[in-house]
Amino acid sequence: MDEHQQPPLADKSSPETTFRSYNLQQGMDYAQYRRDYHPKLYKTIINYHRASLGQFGTILDIGCGPGRAVRTLAPLGTASPVTRWREAHPETADTEQDVVRVARRKIEQALYKTAVKKGVEMVCGEMSGVLLMLKKRPDVEWDWQAFQAARYME
């Protein structure tokens, strides 16, 4: 793979079909009832980035769903407990367009991308700072090895 070529999405034969079929109402229901991540997870992520990078840039949440992690990590208000994150530019990428539509309603500042058939080239080329991957869900169709390799390409 040369420096201009981007890795592909993984095979679409994933057995997961539930989230791909959600309509807007189902996405809203999912966003309302889905639990948030434990505060210790957020603290671990924040502490790691503070210790290793000292600053925060673009936050990318692959498989963002309704945007819970982005809302927590890049708060809009001035009462943010982690002030360095306030100016971050969160980006989210998900294959469920209606679920992302719900996320978009929740955070006006965030730049949302729906990664259907666009893959890594759509988001990696625009990353200027931190690449943050909160989870590796089996229902997300990314080719994770290729995605990890693309992070280190110049």
PDB file of C-alpha atoms in Angstrom:
ATOM      1  CA  MET A   1       0.000   0.000   0.000  1.00  0.00           C
ATOM      2  CA  ASP A   2       1.604   3.324  -1.033  1.00  0.00           C
ATOM      3  CA  GLU A   3       1.282   6.544   0.956  1.00  0.00           C
ATOM      4  CA  HIS A   4      -1.708   7.790  -1.057  1.00  0.00           C
ATOM      5  CA  GLN A   5      -3.648   4.564  -1.028  1.00  0.00           C
ATOM      6  CA  GLN A   6      -6.037   4.099   1.881  1.00  0.00           C
ATOM      7  CA  PRO A   7      -7.099   0.812   3.445  1.00  0.00           C
ATOM      8  CA  PRO A   8     -10.539  -0.523   2.566  1.00  0.00           C
ATOM      9  CA  LEU A   9     -13.487  -1.218   4.787  1.00  0.00           C
ATOM     10  CA  ALA A  10     -13.710  -4.817   5.838  1.00  0.00           C
ATOM     11  CA  ASP A  11     -15.978  -7.267   4.107  1.00  0.00           C
ATOM     12  CA  LYS A  12     -19.664  -6.345   4.400  1.00  0.00           C
ATOM     13  CA  SER A  13     -20.587  -9.925   5.301  1.00  0.00           C
ATOM     14  CA  SER A  14     -20.645  -9.025   9.015  1.00  0.00           C
ATOM     15  CA  PRO A  15     -23.395 -10.957  10.819  1.00  0.00           C
ATOM     16  CA  GLU A  16     -24.570  -7.753  12.547  1.00  0.00           C
ATOM     17  CA  THR A  17     -27.763  -6.408  11.008  1.00  0.00           C
ATOM     18  CA  THR A  18     -29.589  -4.704  13.870  1.00  0.00           C
ATOM     19  CA  PHE A  19     -27.854  -1.327  13.941  1.00  0.00           C
ATOM     20  CA  ARG A  20     -27.609  -1.132  10.171  1.00  0.00           C
ATOM     21  CA  SER A  21     -31.376  -1.315   9.871  1.00  0.00           C
ATOM     22  CA  TYR A  22     -32.260   1.368  12.469  1.00  0.00           C
ATOM     23  CA  ASN A  23     -34.514   4.186  11.328  1.00  0.00           C
ATOM     24  CA  LEU A  24     -34.546   7.647  12.941  1.00  0.00           C
ATOM     25  CA  GLN A  25     -36.990   6.712  15.712  1.00  0.00           C
ATOM     26  CA  GLN A  26     -35.042   3.571  16.575  1.00  0.00           C
ATOM     27  CA  GLY A  27     -31.853   5.622  16.638  1.00  0.00           C
ATOM     28  CA  MET A  28     -33.497   8.079  19.038  1.00  0.00           C
ATOM     29  CA  ASP A  29     -34.663   5.234  21.267  1.00  0.00           C
ATOM     30  CA  TYR A  30     -31.197   3.706  21.253  1.00  0.00           C
ATOM     31  CA  ALA A  31     -29.641   7.049  22.178  1.00  0.00           C
ATOM     32  CA  GLN A  32     -32.105   7.530  25.020  1.00  0.00           C
ATOM     33  CA  TYR A  33     -31.706   4.122  26.631  1.00  0.00           C
ATOM     34  CA  ARG A  34     -28.113   3.167  25.875  1.00  0.00           C
ATOM     35  CA  ARG A  35     -25.938   3.429  28.962  1.00  0.00           C
ATOM     36  CA  ASP A  36     -22.933   5.695  28.991  1.00  0.00           C
ATOM     37  CA  TYR A  37     -19.415   4.423  29.544  1.00  0.00           C
ATOM     38  CA  HIS A  38     -18.180   4.246  33.112  1.00  0.00           C
ATOM     39  CA  PRO A  39     -16.496   7.470  34.336  1.00  0.00           C
ATOM     40  CA  LYS A  40     -13.336   5.477  35.104  1.00  0.00           C
ATOM     41  CA  LEU A  41     -12.961   4.701  31.399  1.00  0.00           C
ATOM     42  CA  TYR A  42     -13.118   8.383  30.501  1.00  0.00           C
ATOM     43  CA  LYS A  43     -10.662   9.228  33.272  1.00  0.00           C
ATOM     44  CA  THR A  44      -8.249   6.566  32.028  1.00  0.00           C
ATOM     45  CA  ILE A  45      -8.433   7.885  28.463  1.00  0.00           C
ATOM     46  CA  ILE A  46      -7.967  11.493  29.536  1.00  0.00           C
ATOM     47  CA  ASN A  47      -5.062  10.657  31.848  1.00  0.00           C
ATOM     48  CA  TYR A  48      -3.370   8.612  29.131  1.00  0.00           C
ATOM     49  CA  HIS A  49      -3.556  11.445  26.620  1.00  0.00           C
ATOM     50  CA  ARG A  50      -2.410  14.020  29.151  1.00  0.00           C
ATOM     51  CA  ALA A  51       0.597  11.886  30.088  1.00  0.00           C
ATOM     52  CA  SER A  52       1.599  10.822  26.586  1.00  0.00           C
ATOM     53  CA  LEU A  53       0.631  13.787  24.436  1.00  0.00           C
ATOM     54  CA  GLY A  54       0.119  16.742  26.746  1.00  0.00           C
ATOM     55  CA  GLN A  55      -2.437  18.229  24.387  1.00  0.00           C
ATOM     56  CA  PHE A  56      -5.564  17.213  22.542  1.00  0.00           C
ATOM     57  CA  GLY A  57      -6.350  17.638  18.889  1.00  0.00           C
ATOM     58  CA  THR A  58      -9.013  15.993  16.790  1.00  0.00           C
ATOM     59  CA  ILE A  59     -11.004  13.276  18.509  1.00  0.00           C
ATOM     60  CA  LEU A  60     -12.222  10.466  16.293  1.00  0.00           C
ATOM     61  CA  ASP A  61     -14.815   8.064  17.642  1.00  0.00           C
ATOM     62  CA  ILE A  62     -15.217   5.133  15.277  1.00  0.00           C
ATOM     63  CA  GLY A  63     -18.625   3.521  15.664  1.00  0.00           C
ATOM     64  CA  CYS A  64     -19.892   6.630  17.447  1.00  0.00           C
ATOM     65  CA  GLY A  65     -23.531   5.589  17.574  1.00  0.00           C
ATOM     66  CA  PRO A  66     -25.501   8.429  19.162  1.00  0.00           C
ATOM     67  CA  GLY A  67     -22.341  10.300  20.138  1.00  0.00           C
ATOM     68  CA  ARG A  68     -22.153   9.698  23.893  1.00  0.00           C
ATOM     69  CA  ALA A  69     -18.373   9.492  24.056  1.00  0.00           C
ATOM     70  CA  VAL A  70     -17.884  12.584  21.918  1.00  0.00           C
ATOM     71  CA  ARG A  71     -20.312  14.537  24.095  1.00  0.00           C
ATOM     72  CA  THR A  72     -18.404  13.514  27.194  1.00  0.00           C
ATOM     73  CA  LEU A  73     -14.911  14.077  25.836  1.00  0.00           C
ATOM     74  CA  ALA A  74     -15.500  17.332  23.987  1.00  0.00           C
ATOM     75  CA  PRO A  75     -18.005  19.255  26.099  1.00  0.00           C
ATOM     76  CA  LEU A  76     -19.450  22.447  24.696  1.00  0.00           C
ATOM     77  CA  GLY A  77     -19.958  24.391  27.926  1.00  0.00           C
ATOM     78  CA  THR A  78     -17.500  26.513  29.853  1.00  0.00           C
ATOM     79  CA  ALA A  79     -18.024  24.289  32.890  1.00  0.00           C
ATOM     80  CA  SER A  80     -15.894  21.610  31.316  1.00  0.00           C
ATOM     81  CA  PRO A  81     -13.878  19.718  33.926  1.00  0.00           C
ATOM     82  CA  VAL A  82     -11.181  19.093  31.316  1.00  0.00           C
ATOM     83  CA  THR A  83     -10.556  22.502  29.811  1.00  0.00           C
ATOM     84  CA  ARG A  84      -8.008  21.356  27.235  1.00  0.00           C
ATOM     85  CA  TRP A  85     -10.685  19.341  25.477  1.00  0.00           C
ATOM     86  CA  ARG A  86     -12.962  22.319  25.029  1.00  0.00           C
ATOM     87  CA  GLU A  87     -11.279  23.427  21.835  1.00  0.00           C
ATOM     88  CA  ALA A  88     -10.935  19.970  20.367  1.00  0.00           C
ATOM     89  CA  HIS A  89     -12.650  19.210  17.085  1.00  0.00           C
ATOM     90  CA  PRO A  90     -14.519  15.953  17.580  1.00  0.00           C
ATOM     91  CA  GLU A  91     -15.325  13.868  14.576  1.00  0.00           C
ATOM     92  CA  THR A  92     -17.492  10.819  14.563  1.00  0.00           C
ATOM     93  CA  ALA A  93     -17.813   8.079  12.003  1.00  0.00           C
ATOM     94  CA  ASP A  94     -20.499   5.450  11.961  1.00  0.00           C
ATOM     95  CA  THR A  95     -22.254   3.346   9.367  1.00  0.00           C
ATOM     96  CA  GLU A  96     -25.742   3.855  10.777  1.00  0.00           C
ATOM     97  CA  GLN A  97     -26.872   7.132   9.213  1.00  0.00           C
ATOM     98  CA  ASP A  98     -29.987   7.587  11.350  1.00  0.00           C
ATOM     99  CA  VAL A  99     -28.108   6.899  14.579  1.00  0.00           C
ATOM    100  CA  VAL A 100     -25.530   9.512  13.532  1.00  0.00           C
ATOM    101  CA  ARG A 101     -28.373  11.920  12.765  1.00  0.00           C
ATOM    102  CA  VAL A 102     -29.373  11.620  16.428  1.00  0.00           C
ATOM    103  CA  ALA A 103     -25.782  12.294  17.487  1.00  0.00           C
ATOM    104  CA  ARG A 104     -25.627  15.324  15.208  1.00  0.00           C
ATOM    105  CA  ARG A 105     -28.648  16.800  16.994  1.00  0.00           C
ATOM    106  CA  LYS A 106     -26.913  16.380  20.349  1.00  0.00           C
ATOM    107  CA  ILE A 107     -23.657  18.198  19.552  1.00  0.00           C
ATOM    108  CA  GLU A 108     -23.898  21.037  17.082  1.00  0.00           C
ATOM    109  CA  GLN A 109     -20.160  21.789  17.238  1.00  0.00           C
ATOM    110  CA  ALA A 110     -19.040  18.328  16.198  1.00  0.00           C
ATOM    111  CA  LEU A 111     -18.249  17.474  12.624  1.00  0.00           C
ATOM    112  CA  TYR A 112     -20.065  14.256  11.833  1.00  0.00           C
ATOM    113  CA  LYS A 113     -19.112  11.908   9.067  1.00  0.00           C
ATOM    114  CA  THR A 114     -21.064   8.879   8.017  1.00  0.00           C
ATOM    115  CA  ALA A 115     -18.502   6.364   6.876  1.00  0.00           C
ATOM    116  CA  VAL A 116     -20.585   4.344   4.484  1.00  0.00           C
ATOM    117  CA  LYS A 117     -18.368   3.031   1.668  1.00  0.00           C
ATOM    118  CA  LYS A 118     -15.824   5.765   2.267  1.00  0.00           C
ATOM    119  CA  GLY A 119     -13.684   4.112   4.866  1.00  0.00           C
ATOM    120  CA  VAL A 120     -10.495   5.286   6.395  1.00  0.00           C
ATOM    121  CA  GLU A 121      -9.522   7.707   3.632  1.00  0.00           C
ATOM    122  CA  MET A 122     -12.498   9.868   4.575  1.00  0.00           C
ATOM    123  CA  VAL A 123     -11.398  10.362   8.159  1.00  0.00           C
ATOM    124  CA  CYS A 124      -7.670   9.628   8.404  1.00  0.00           C
ATOM    125  CA  GLY A 125      -6.743  12.222   5.834  1.00  0.00           C
ATOM    126  CA  GLU A 126      -8.474  14.894   7.895  1.00  0.00           C
ATOM    127  CA  MET A 127      -7.025  13.989  11.276  1.00  0.00           C
ATOM    128  CA  SER A 128      -4.724  16.598  12.723  1.00  0.00           C
ATOM    129  CA  GLY A 129      -4.395  15.482  16.307  1.00  0.00           C
ATOM    130  CA  VAL A 130      -5.322  12.645  18.568  1.00  0.00           C
ATOM    131  CA  LEU A 131      -6.873   9.507  17.160  1.00  0.00           C
ATOM    132  CA  LEU A 132      -9.025   8.117  19.918  1.00  0.00           C
ATOM    133  CA  MET A 133     -10.668   4.739  19.531  1.00  0.00           C
ATOM    134  CA  LEU A 134     -12.880   3.962  22.473  1.00  0.00           C
ATOM    135  CA  LYS A 135     -14.088   0.579  21.434  1.00  0.00           C
ATOM    136  CA  LYS A 136     -13.689  -2.209  18.955  1.00  0.00           C
ATOM    137  CA  ARG A 137     -17.165  -3.571  18.457  1.00  0.00           C
ATOM    138  CA  PRO A 138     -17.629  -6.733  16.401  1.00  0.00           C
ATOM    139  CA  ASP A 139     -20.514  -5.092  14.528  1.00  0.00           C
ATOM    140  CA  VAL A 140     -18.374  -2.244  13.205  1.00  0.00           C
ATOM    141  CA  GLU A 141     -17.206  -3.115   9.705  1.00  0.00           C
ATOM    142  CA  TRP A 142     -13.762  -1.549   9.720  1.00  0.00           C
ATOM    143  CA  ASP A 143     -10.680  -3.439   8.660  1.00  0.00           C
ATOM    144  CA  TRP A 144      -8.937  -2.728  11.959  1.00  0.00           C
ATOM    145  CA  GLN A 145      -5.438  -3.852  10.927  1.00  0.00           C
ATOM    146  CA  ALA A 146      -5.529  -1.651   7.849  1.00  0.00           C
ATOM    147  CA  PHE A 147      -6.956   1.198   9.894  1.00  0.00           C
ATOM    148  CA  GLN A 148      -4.169   0.923  12.470  1.00  0.00           C
ATOM    149  CA  ALA A 149      -1.577   0.844   9.683  1.00  0.00           C
ATOM    150  CA  ALA A 150      -3.056   3.990   8.112  1.00  0.00           C
ATOM    151  CA  ARG A 151      -2.600   5.891  11.361  1.00  0.00           C
ATOM    152  CA  TYR A 152       1.165   5.689  11.018  1.00  0.00           C
ATOM    153  CA  MET A 153       1.437   6.550   7.338  1.00  0.00           C
ATOM    154  CA  GLU A 154       2.718  10.022   6.501  1.00  0.00           C
TER     155      GLU A 154
END
